[in-house]
Coordinates of C-alpha atoms in Angstrom, one line a residue:
M1 CA -0.3 -0.1 -4.5
L2 CA -3.1 1.5 -2.6
R3 CA -4.6 4.3 -0.7
R4 CA -5.6 3.7 2.9
L5 CA -8.1 6.2 4.3
S6 CA -8.4 5.1 7.9
A7 CA -12.1 4.5 8.7
T8 CA -11.2 5.2 12.3
L9 CA -10.3 8.8 11.4
R10 CA -13.2 9.3 8.8
R11 CA -11.6 12.5 7.6
P12 CA -13.2 13.8 4.4
L13 CA -10.9 14.2 1.5
L14 CA -13.0 15.9 -1.2
W15 CA -12.3 18.2 -4.2
P16 CA -12.2 21.1 -4.3
A17 CA -11.4 21.8 -0.6
P18 CA -10.7 24.8 1.5
V19 CA -7.3 25.4 3.0
A20 CA -6.9 22.9 5.9
A21 CA -6.8 23.9 9.5
H22 CA -3.0 23.1 9.5
K23 CA -2.0 26.5 8.2
E24 CA -0.8 27.6 11.6
L25 CA 1.9 25.0 11.4
V26 CA 5.5 26.1 10.7
R27 CA 6.6 24.1 7.7
C28 CA 10.0 22.4 8.3
A29 CA 10.4 21.5 4.6
S30 CA 9.6 23.3 1.4
S31 CA 9.7 21.9 -2.1
G32 CA 13.2 22.1 -3.6
S33 CA 14.9 22.9 -0.2
V34 CA 15.6 19.4 1.1
K35 CA 18.7 17.5 0.4
V36 CA 19.3 14.1 2.1
T37 CA 22.9 13.3 2.8
V38 CA 22.8 10.8 5.7
P39 CA 23.0 7.0 5.0
L40 CA 19.6 5.4 4.3
N41 CA 20.5 1.9 5.3
F42 CA 19.9 0.8 8.9
W43 CA 20.8 -2.3 10.8
A44 CA 22.2 -3.3 14.2
G45 CA 20.9 -0.1 15.8
K46 CA 22.1 2.7 13.5
R47 CA 22.2 4.1 10.0
R48 CA 25.0 2.6 7.9
A49 CA 26.7 3.3 4.6
S50 CA 27.1 0.4 2.2
Q51 CA 30.4 -1.3 2.6
E52 CA 30.5 -2.6 -1.0
K53 CA 30.7 0.8 -2.7
L54 CA 28.4 0.0 -5.6
S55 CA 27.4 2.7 -8.0
K56 CA 25.2 5.3 -6.4
E57 CA 21.9 6.1 -8.0
K58 CA 20.2 9.5 -8.2
V59 CA 16.9 9.8 -6.3
Y60 CA 14.7 12.7 -7.5
E61 CA 12.1 14.9 -5.7
P62 CA 9.0 14.6 -7.8
A63 CA 7.7 18.1 -7.0
T64 CA 10.7 19.8 -8.5
G65 CA 12.6 17.2 -10.5
Q66 CA 15.8 18.0 -8.5
V67 CA 18.1 15.4 -7.1
L68 CA 17.0 14.7 -3.5
C69 CA 19.8 12.2 -2.6
Y70 CA 22.0 9.5 -3.9
L71 CA 21.0 5.9 -3.2
E72 CA 23.7 3.4 -2.1
P73 CA 22.5 -0.1 -3.1
C74 CA 23.3 -2.9 -0.7
G75 CA 25.3 -5.8 -1.9
S76 CA 25.3 -9.4 -0.7
G77 CA 27.7 -8.6 2.2
D78 CA 25.5 -5.8 3.4
V79 CA 22.4 -8.0 3.2
D80 CA 24.3 -10.7 5.2
E81 CA 25.1 -8.2 7.9
A82 CA 21.4 -7.0 8.1
V83 CA 20.0 -10.5 8.1
N84 CA 22.5 -11.6 10.8
A85 CA 21.5 -8.6 13.0
A86 CA 17.9 -9.5 12.5
K87 CA 18.6 -13.1 13.4
L88 CA 20.2 -12.1 16.7
A89 CA 17.4 -9.7 17.5
Y90 CA 14.8 -12.5 16.7
G91 CA 16.5 -14.7 19.3
H92 CA 15.7 -12.2 22.0
W93 CA 12.4 -10.7 20.7
S94 CA 10.7 -14.1 20.1
K95 CA 11.2 -15.0 23.8
L96 CA 9.4 -11.9 25.1
S97 CA 5.8 -12.1 26.2
G98 CA 3.2 -10.6 24.0
M99 CA 2.7 -7.8 26.6
E100 CA 6.4 -7.0 26.5
R101 CA 6.5 -6.7 22.7
A102 CA 3.3 -4.7 22.8
R103 CA 4.8 -2.1 25.2
I104 CA 7.6 -1.4 22.7
M105 CA 5.3 -1.2 19.8
I106 CA 2.9 1.2 21.6
E107 CA 5.9 3.4 22.4
A108 CA 6.8 3.4 18.7
A109 CA 3.3 4.5 17.8
H110 CA 3.5 7.3 20.3
I111 CA 6.7 8.5 18.7
I112 CA 5.1 8.4 15.3
E113 CA 2.2 10.5 16.6
A114 CA 4.6 13.1 18.0
R115 CA 6.6 13.2 14.7
R116 CA 3.6 13.1 12.5
E117 CA 4.2 16.3 10.6
E118 CA 7.9 15.7 10.1
I119 CA 7.3 12.2 8.7
A120 CA 4.5 13.4 6.5
E121 CA 6.7 16.2 5.1
M122 CA 9.5 13.8 4.2
E123 CA 7.0 11.5 2.6
V124 CA 5.8 14.3 0.4
V125 CA 9.3 15.3 -0.6
N126 CA 10.2 11.7 -1.4
N127 CA 6.9 10.7 -3.1
G128 CA 5.2 13.8 -4.5
K129 CA 1.7 13.2 -2.9
S130 CA -0.1 16.0 -1.1
I131 CA 0.6 16.8 2.5
T132 CA -3.0 16.1 3.3
E133 CA -2.8 12.6 2.1
A134 CA 0.7 12.0 3.6
R135 CA -0.6 12.9 7.1
L136 CA -3.3 10.2 6.7
D137 CA -0.7 7.7 5.6
V138 CA 1.3 8.4 8.7
D139 CA -1.8 8.0 10.8
S140 CA -2.6 4.7 9.1
A141 CA 1.0 3.5 9.9
R142 CA 0.5 4.4 13.6
L143 CA -2.9 2.8 13.8
C144 CA -1.5 -0.4 12.3
I145 CA 1.2 -0.6 14.9
E146 CA -1.2 0.1 17.7
Y147 CA -3.6 -2.5 16.4
Y148 CA -1.0 -5.3 16.2
A149 CA 0.4 -4.3 19.6
G150 CA -3.0 -5.1 20.9
M151 CA -3.0 -8.4 19.1
A152 CA 0.5 -9.4 20.4
S153 CA -0.8 -10.7 23.8
T154 CA -3.7 -12.6 22.3
L155 CA -1.8 -15.1 20.3
A156 CA -2.8 -18.5 21.5
G157 CA -3.1 -22.2 20.5
Q158 CA -5.9 -24.8 20.9
H159 CA -6.3 -27.6 23.5
V160 CA -7.8 -30.8 22.2
Q161 CA -9.0 -33.4 24.8
L162 CA -8.3 -37.0 23.6
S163 CA -9.4 -40.4 25.0
G164 CA -7.8 -41.9 28.2
G165 CA -6.8 -38.5 29.6
S166 CA -4.4 -37.8 26.7
F167 CA -4.5 -34.5 25.0
A168 CA -3.0 -32.4 22.2
Y169 CA -2.4 -28.7 21.9
T170 CA -1.2 -26.3 19.3
R171 CA 1.4 -23.5 19.6
R172 CA 1.4 -20.5 17.3
E173 CA 5.1 -19.7 16.8
P174 CA 7.0 -17.0 14.9
L175 CA 8.7 -17.8 11.6
G176 CA 12.0 -16.0 12.2
V177 CA 13.6 -13.4 10.0
C178 CA 11.0 -12.0 7.6
V179 CA 11.7 -9.8 4.6
G180 CA 9.5 -6.9 3.5
I181 CA 9.8 -5.4 0.1
G182 CA 7.9 -2.1 -0.4
A183 CA 6.4 -0.1 -3.2
W184 CA 7.0 3.6 -4.0
N185 CA 3.4 4.8 -3.6
Y186 CA 3.1 4.4 0.2
P187 CA 6.7 4.1 1.5
F188 CA 6.2 4.7 5.2
Q189 CA 2.8 3.2 5.5
I190 CA 3.8 -0.1 3.7
A191 CA 6.8 -0.4 6.0
A192 CA 4.5 -0.2 9.0
W193 CA 1.8 -2.5 7.5
K194 CA 4.4 -5.2 6.9
S195 CA 6.5 -4.8 10.1
A196 CA 3.7 -4.4 12.6
P197 CA 2.1 -7.9 12.3
A198 CA 5.6 -9.5 11.9
L199 CA 6.9 -7.9 15.1
A200 CA 3.7 -8.6 17.0
C201 CA 4.1 -12.3 16.3
G202 CA 7.7 -12.4 17.5
N203 CA 9.5 -12.1 14.2
S204 CA 12.2 -9.7 13.1
M205 CA 12.2 -8.0 9.7
V206 CA 14.6 -6.7 7.1
F207 CA 12.8 -4.2 4.9
K208 CA 13.8 -3.0 1.4
P209 CA 12.0 0.1 0.2
S210 CA 11.6 1.0 -3.5
P211 CA 14.8 2.6 -4.8
V212 CA 12.5 5.4 -6.0
T213 CA 11.4 6.4 -2.5
P214 CA 14.1 5.3 0.0
V215 CA 13.9 8.1 2.6
T216 CA 11.1 7.4 5.1
A217 CA 11.5 3.7 5.9
V218 CA 14.7 4.3 7.7
M219 CA 12.8 6.8 9.9
L220 CA 10.6 4.0 11.0
A221 CA 13.7 1.9 11.8
E222 CA 15.0 4.7 14.0
I223 CA 11.6 5.0 15.7
Y224 CA 11.4 1.3 16.6
A225 CA 15.0 1.5 18.0
K226 CA 14.1 4.6 20.0
A227 CA 11.0 2.8 21.4
G228 CA 13.3 0.1 22.8
A229 CA 13.4 -2.6 20.1
P230 CA 16.5 -4.7 20.2
D231 CA 19.2 -3.8 17.7
G232 CA 18.4 -5.4 14.3
L233 CA 14.8 -6.1 15.0
F234 CA 13.7 -3.9 12.0
S235 CA 16.4 -3.2 9.5
V236 CA 16.4 -1.3 6.2
V237 CA 18.5 -2.2 3.2
Q238 CA 18.4 -0.1 0.1
G239 CA 18.7 -1.2 -3.5
G240 CA 16.9 -2.5 -6.5
E241 CA 16.5 -6.0 -8.1
D242 CA 19.9 -7.3 -7.1
T243 CA 19.4 -6.4 -3.4
G244 CA 15.9 -8.0 -3.5
T245 CA 17.3 -11.1 -5.0
F246 CA 20.0 -11.4 -2.2
L247 CA 17.2 -11.1 0.4
C248 CA 14.9 -13.7 -1.2
H249 CA 17.6 -16.3 -1.6
H250 CA 19.2 -15.7 1.8
P251 CA 19.1 -19.0 3.7
D252 CA 18.3 -17.3 7.0
V253 CA 15.2 -15.6 5.7
A254 CA 12.0 -17.4 6.6
K255 CA 9.3 -15.4 4.7
V256 CA 9.0 -12.7 2.0
S257 CA 6.2 -10.1 1.9
F258 CA 6.1 -8.0 -1.3
T259 CA 4.0 -5.1 -2.5
G260 CA 4.3 -4.1 -6.2
S261 CA 3.8 -5.3 -9.7
V262 CA 2.6 -8.6 -10.9
P263 CA 5.7 -9.4 -13.0
T264 CA 8.0 -8.7 -10.0
G265 CA 5.7 -10.6 -7.7
K266 CA 6.0 -13.7 -9.9
K267 CA 9.8 -13.4 -9.8
I268 CA 9.8 -13.2 -6.0
M269 CA 7.4 -16.1 -5.7
E270 CA 9.8 -18.2 -7.9
M271 CA 12.9 -17.2 -5.9
A272 CA 11.1 -17.9 -2.6
S273 CA 10.1 -21.3 -3.9
K274 CA 13.7 -22.4 -4.1
G275 CA 13.7 -22.4 -0.3
V276 CA 10.0 -23.3 0.1
K277 CA 9.5 -20.0 1.8
P278 CA 6.0 -18.6 2.3
V279 CA 5.1 -15.4 0.5
T280 CA 2.6 -12.6 0.9
L281 CA 2.0 -10.8 -2.4
E282 CA 0.0 -7.6 -2.7
L283 CA 0.1 -7.0 -6.5
G284 CA -1.6 -4.9 -9.1
G285 CA -5.3 -4.4 -10.0
K286 CA -7.6 -3.2 -12.7
S287 CA -10.6 -2.8 -10.5
P288 CA -14.2 -2.2 -11.6
L289 CA -16.5 0.4 -10.0
L290 CA -20.2 -0.3 -10.8
I291 CA -22.6 2.7 -10.6
F292 CA -26.3 1.8 -10.9
S293 CA -29.0 4.2 -11.9
D294 CA -30.6 4.1 -8.4
C295 CA -27.4 5.4 -6.7
D296 CA -26.9 8.5 -4.7
M297 CA -25.3 10.5 -7.5
K298 CA -23.4 12.9 -5.3
N299 CA -21.8 10.0 -3.4
A300 CA -21.2 8.0 -6.6
V301 CA -19.2 10.9 -8.1
R302 CA -17.3 11.3 -4.9
G303 CA -16.6 7.6 -4.8
A304 CA -15.4 7.7 -8.4
L305 CA -12.9 10.5 -7.6
M306 CA -11.7 8.6 -4.6
A307 CA -11.3 5.5 -6.7
N308 CA -9.1 7.2 -9.3
F309 CA -7.3 10.3 -8.1
L310 CA -5.8 9.6 -4.7
S311 CA -2.0 9.7 -4.7
Q312 CA -2.1 11.0 -8.3
G313 CA -3.9 7.8 -9.3
Q314 CA -0.9 5.7 -8.2
V315 CA -2.9 3.2 -6.2
C316 CA -3.2 -0.5 -7.1
S317 CA -6.7 -0.9 -5.7
N318 CA -8.1 2.0 -7.7
G319 CA -11.4 1.5 -9.5
T320 CA -10.2 2.7 -12.8
R321 CA -12.9 0.9 -14.9
V322 CA -16.0 3.0 -14.0
F323 CA -19.1 1.2 -15.3
V324 CA -22.1 3.6 -15.3
Q325 CA -25.7 2.5 -16.1
K326 CA -26.6 4.0 -19.4
D327 CA -29.6 6.1 -18.3
I328 CA -27.5 8.2 -15.8
L329 CA -24.3 8.3 -17.9
P330 CA -24.7 11.9 -19.1
E331 CA -25.5 13.3 -15.6
F332 CA -22.6 11.3 -14.1
L333 CA -20.1 12.5 -16.8
E334 CA -21.1 16.1 -16.4
E335 CA -20.6 16.1 -12.7
V336 CA -17.5 14.0 -12.6
V337 CA -15.8 16.1 -15.2
K338 CA -16.7 19.3 -13.4
R339 CA -15.3 17.9 -10.1
T340 CA -12.1 16.6 -11.8
Q341 CA -11.4 20.0 -13.4
A342 CA -11.7 21.6 -10.0
I343 CA -8.9 19.5 -8.4
E344 CA -6.1 21.8 -7.4
I345 CA -2.7 20.7 -8.7
G346 CA 0.5 22.1 -7.5
D347 CA 3.1 22.1 -4.8
P348 CA 2.3 19.0 -2.7
L349 CA 3.5 20.8 0.5
M350 CA 0.8 23.5 0.1
E351 CA -2.3 22.9 2.2
S352 CA -4.7 23.7 -0.6
T353 CA -3.1 21.2 -3.1
R354 CA -5.2 18.1 -3.7
M355 CA -3.0 16.6 -6.5
G356 CA 0.8 16.6 -6.3
A357 CA 3.4 15.2 -8.7
L358 CA 3.7 11.8 -10.1
V359 CA 6.6 9.8 -8.7
S360 CA 9.1 10.1 -11.6
K361 CA 9.6 11.5 -15.1
A362 CA 9.6 8.0 -16.6
H363 CA 6.3 7.2 -14.9
L364 CA 4.7 10.5 -16.0
E365 CA 5.7 9.8 -19.6
K366 CA 4.2 6.2 -19.3
V367 CA 0.9 7.5 -18.0
L368 CA 0.7 10.2 -20.8
H369 CA 1.4 7.5 -23.4
F370 CA -1.6 5.5 -22.1
V371 CA -3.8 8.6 -22.6
N372 CA -2.5 9.1 -26.2
Q373 CA -3.0 5.4 -26.9
A374 CA -6.6 5.7 -25.6
K375 CA -7.3 8.6 -28.0
K376 CA -5.9 6.5 -30.9
E377 CA -8.2 3.6 -30.0
G378 CA -11.3 5.8 -30.0
A379 CA -11.7 7.1 -26.4
T380 CA -12.7 10.7 -25.9
V381 CA -10.7 12.8 -23.5
L382 CA -13.4 14.6 -21.6
C383 CA -10.8 16.5 -19.5
G384 CA -7.2 16.5 -18.5
G385 CA -4.6 14.0 -19.6
E386 CA -2.0 16.7 -20.4
L387 CA 1.3 17.9 -18.8
Y388 CA 0.6 20.5 -16.1
D389 CA 2.9 23.5 -16.0
P390 CA 3.0 25.0 -12.5
S391 CA 3.2 28.8 -12.1
D392 CA 5.8 28.5 -9.4
P393 CA 9.3 28.6 -11.0
K394 CA 10.7 26.1 -8.6
L395 CA 8.2 23.5 -9.7
K396 CA 8.9 23.7 -13.4
G397 CA 10.9 20.5 -13.4
G398 CA 8.3 18.5 -11.5
Y399 CA 6.3 15.6 -12.8
Y400 CA 2.8 17.0 -13.0
M401 CA -0.2 16.2 -15.2
T402 CA -3.9 17.1 -15.2
P403 CA -6.3 14.4 -14.0
C404 CA -8.0 12.7 -16.9
V405 CA -11.5 11.4 -17.6
L406 CA -11.9 9.2 -20.7
G407 CA -15.3 8.7 -22.2
N408 CA -16.6 6.3 -25.0
C409 CA -14.4 3.6 -23.6
T410 CA -14.9 -0.1 -24.6
D411 CA -13.7 -3.3 -22.9
E412 CA -11.1 -3.9 -25.6
M413 CA -9.2 -0.7 -25.2
T414 CA -5.7 -0.7 -23.7
C415 CA -6.7 1.9 -21.1
V416 CA -9.4 -0.5 -19.9
K417 CA -7.4 -3.7 -20.0
E418 CA -4.0 -2.6 -18.6
E419 CA -3.1 -1.0 -15.2
I420 CA -2.1 2.6 -15.9
F421 CA -1.3 3.6 -12.3
G422 CA -1.9 7.3 -12.9
P423 CA -4.8 9.8 -12.7
V424 CA -6.8 8.4 -15.6
M425 CA -10.5 7.3 -15.2
S426 CA -12.0 5.2 -17.9
V427 CA -15.8 5.4 -18.1
L428 CA -17.9 2.7 -19.7
S429 CA -21.7 2.3 -19.9
F430 CA -23.8 -0.8 -19.2
E431 CA -27.5 -1.7 -19.2
T432 CA -28.0 -4.8 -17.0
E433 CA -26.6 -6.2 -13.8
E434 CA -25.8 -9.6 -15.5
E435 CA -24.0 -7.8 -18.3
V436 CA -21.8 -5.6 -16.1
L437 CA -20.9 -8.4 -13.8
Q438 CA -19.6 -10.5 -16.7
R439 CA -17.6 -7.5 -18.0
A440 CA -16.3 -6.5 -14.5
N441 CA -14.9 -10.0 -13.9
S442 CA -13.3 -10.3 -17.3
T443 CA -9.8 -9.7 -16.1
T444 CA -6.9 -11.7 -14.8
L445 CA -6.7 -9.4 -11.8
G446 CA -8.9 -9.2 -8.7
L447 CA -7.7 -6.8 -6.1
A448 CA -10.7 -4.6 -5.5
A449 CA -14.2 -3.7 -6.7
G450 CA -17.0 -1.4 -5.8
V451 CA -20.7 -0.8 -6.2
F452 CA -23.0 2.2 -5.8
T453 CA -26.7 1.6 -5.4
R454 CA -29.5 2.3 -2.9
D455 CA -30.8 -1.3 -3.3
V456 CA -29.2 -3.2 -0.4
K457 CA -30.2 -6.5 -1.9
R458 CA -28.6 -5.7 -5.2
A459 CA -25.5 -4.4 -3.4
H460 CA -24.9 -7.7 -1.6
R461 CA -25.8 -9.8 -4.6
V462 CA -23.4 -7.9 -6.8
V463 CA -20.6 -8.1 -4.3
E464 CA -21.1 -11.8 -4.0
H465 CA -20.4 -12.3 -7.7
L466 CA -17.5 -9.8 -8.0
K467 CA -14.2 -11.7 -8.2
A468 CA -12.2 -9.4 -6.1
G469 CA -10.6 -9.7 -2.6
S470 CA -11.5 -6.2 -1.3
C471 CA -15.0 -4.9 -2.2
F472 CA -16.7 -1.6 -1.3
I473 CA -20.4 -0.8 -1.1
N474 CA -21.3 2.9 -1.5
N475 CA -17.7 4.0 -0.9
Y476 CA -14.2 3.3 -2.2
N477 CA -10.6 3.0 -1.0
I478 CA -11.6 2.9 2.6
T479 CA -9.2 0.4 4.3
P480 CA -9.1 0.5 8.1
V481 CA -6.3 -1.6 9.6
E482 CA -8.8 -3.8 11.4
V483 CA -9.9 -5.2 8.1
P484 CA -8.0 -7.7 5.8
F485 CA -6.8 -6.3 2.5
G486 CA -5.7 -8.3 -0.5
G487 CA -6.7 -9.7 -3.8
F488 CA -8.0 -12.7 -5.8
K489 CA -6.4 -14.2 -9.0
M490 CA -3.2 -12.5 -10.1
S491 CA -3.6 -9.7 -7.7
G492 CA -1.8 -11.6 -5.0
I493 CA -1.6 -14.2 -2.2
G494 CA -2.3 -13.6 1.5
R495 CA -3.6 -10.6 3.3
E496 CA -2.4 -7.5 5.0
N497 CA -4.1 -6.1 8.1
G498 CA -6.8 -7.6 10.3
Q499 CA -6.6 -10.6 12.5
V500 CA -6.1 -13.1 9.7
T501 CA -2.6 -11.6 8.9
I502 CA -1.3 -13.2 12.2
E503 CA -1.6 -16.5 10.3
Y504 CA 0.8 -15.3 7.6
Y505 CA 3.5 -14.4 10.2
T506 CA 3.3 -17.5 12.3
Q507 CA 3.5 -21.3 12.0
L508 CA 1.5 -23.8 13.8
K509 CA 3.0 -26.6 15.9
T510 CA 1.0 -29.5 17.1
V511 CA 2.0 -31.3 20.3
F512 CA 0.5 -34.7 21.4
V513 CA 0.7 -35.7 25.1
E514 CA 0.3 -39.3 26.1
M515 CA -1.0 -39.8 29.6
G516 CA -1.0 -43.6 29.6
D517 CA 1.1 -46.4 28.2
V518 CA 2.1 -46.7 24.6
D519 CA -0.2 -49.0 22.6
S520 CA 2.3 -50.7 20.3
L521 CA 1.6 -53.0 17.4
F522 CA 5.1 -54.5 17.9

């Protein structure tokens, strides 16, 4: 999925970096010390164990490779209970005024702010990213809830004056019970990004996290409940494909919002179509980053790092196809390799760490396979791309690798065509603007794109021709909650964040009011 550095915060995240100013904090968690034993499902106001006693699945801590908890998947009966609770909550919540809903959402944001460090630590333990990034994710979740709390009281229709004193008006009404299905790269943040606009519009939501990262979404459910939300308003059901299928086919579900892979997104779209349910799909990307010879080299290198190595490269909007104009390629490669080699890898709960563990052993092996495939196809490994062996004994079983820069890449290579979803940057050269635009757009995906240049005319001209939903000029992976995020082509349908998302969680009703007699033809 994607990294959200809040533009409101504007906190620099550069490599290498000094120890942050949080070292005075007393760490509540440490890698390898956390075991989660409480139920991870939540509906009707409390955590709940599955009643169907399906086979439990092991969930691992990426930093150590140790078992963190056991996941209890929800069956159809559990899903029914959660959806029924959400339906009851919707009946009450949808009748509140926008101001009343906003008060509860603002209180939830305040609770998140107070529990920032606790939530961030659990996100690290569950996902493997650095504590520095996890804090920013929690901040983004809070800001999103605050933003849509502010939008809740602004929902309004339109008045249309007609002849003879008659008129029409529109009402923007909630959909009902919405389903959110999250990805493993931003567990807490995605839960907030999906729930905040849904709740602001008067809907309720049943959320299914990724089974790889099930721990923090339930914390958000508890926070909403503590803030005063009616029981069932935001519920969490755990599980994999079967649980997701039960949710998508449930007759009382009005909408599905999914973040994840293109193949899974297609399946969800097909299932939702059986009930003609609207979907929001935020899917994969293989995004281009165009660096022209007139760029500010320092910022271009920083942008390339931000476009490839946030969250161990596990970000769907990453600009992993880095096109560099030929005459500055040697200088760019020298600097980007130097900066990449300086990235500190290690215990994600340490303040100095800038790259933690990949999310799972299977995913680590998949990313390393891509690097090996790139070498076979003629790419040059300029740095990284290998297993990383931490010096700390407790981290020996973790899923670490060194961030990789690939040179001598061509458009036909697997590493350039397929989404790797790991810390692997593929660098390509180009000569002309026309050429690089054609190559940049030569993909079935269109989530994001970026350009670095000092020529403002060129910047806007290039962005106009890039076939991507989220574009960046002289920066990358900056996504404030006030701005819509989403893709073109097979990267998805709909948008997250910004005012426009209100349209994806409401439906429009038109009302005609006759002030005179009926003019009948019969």
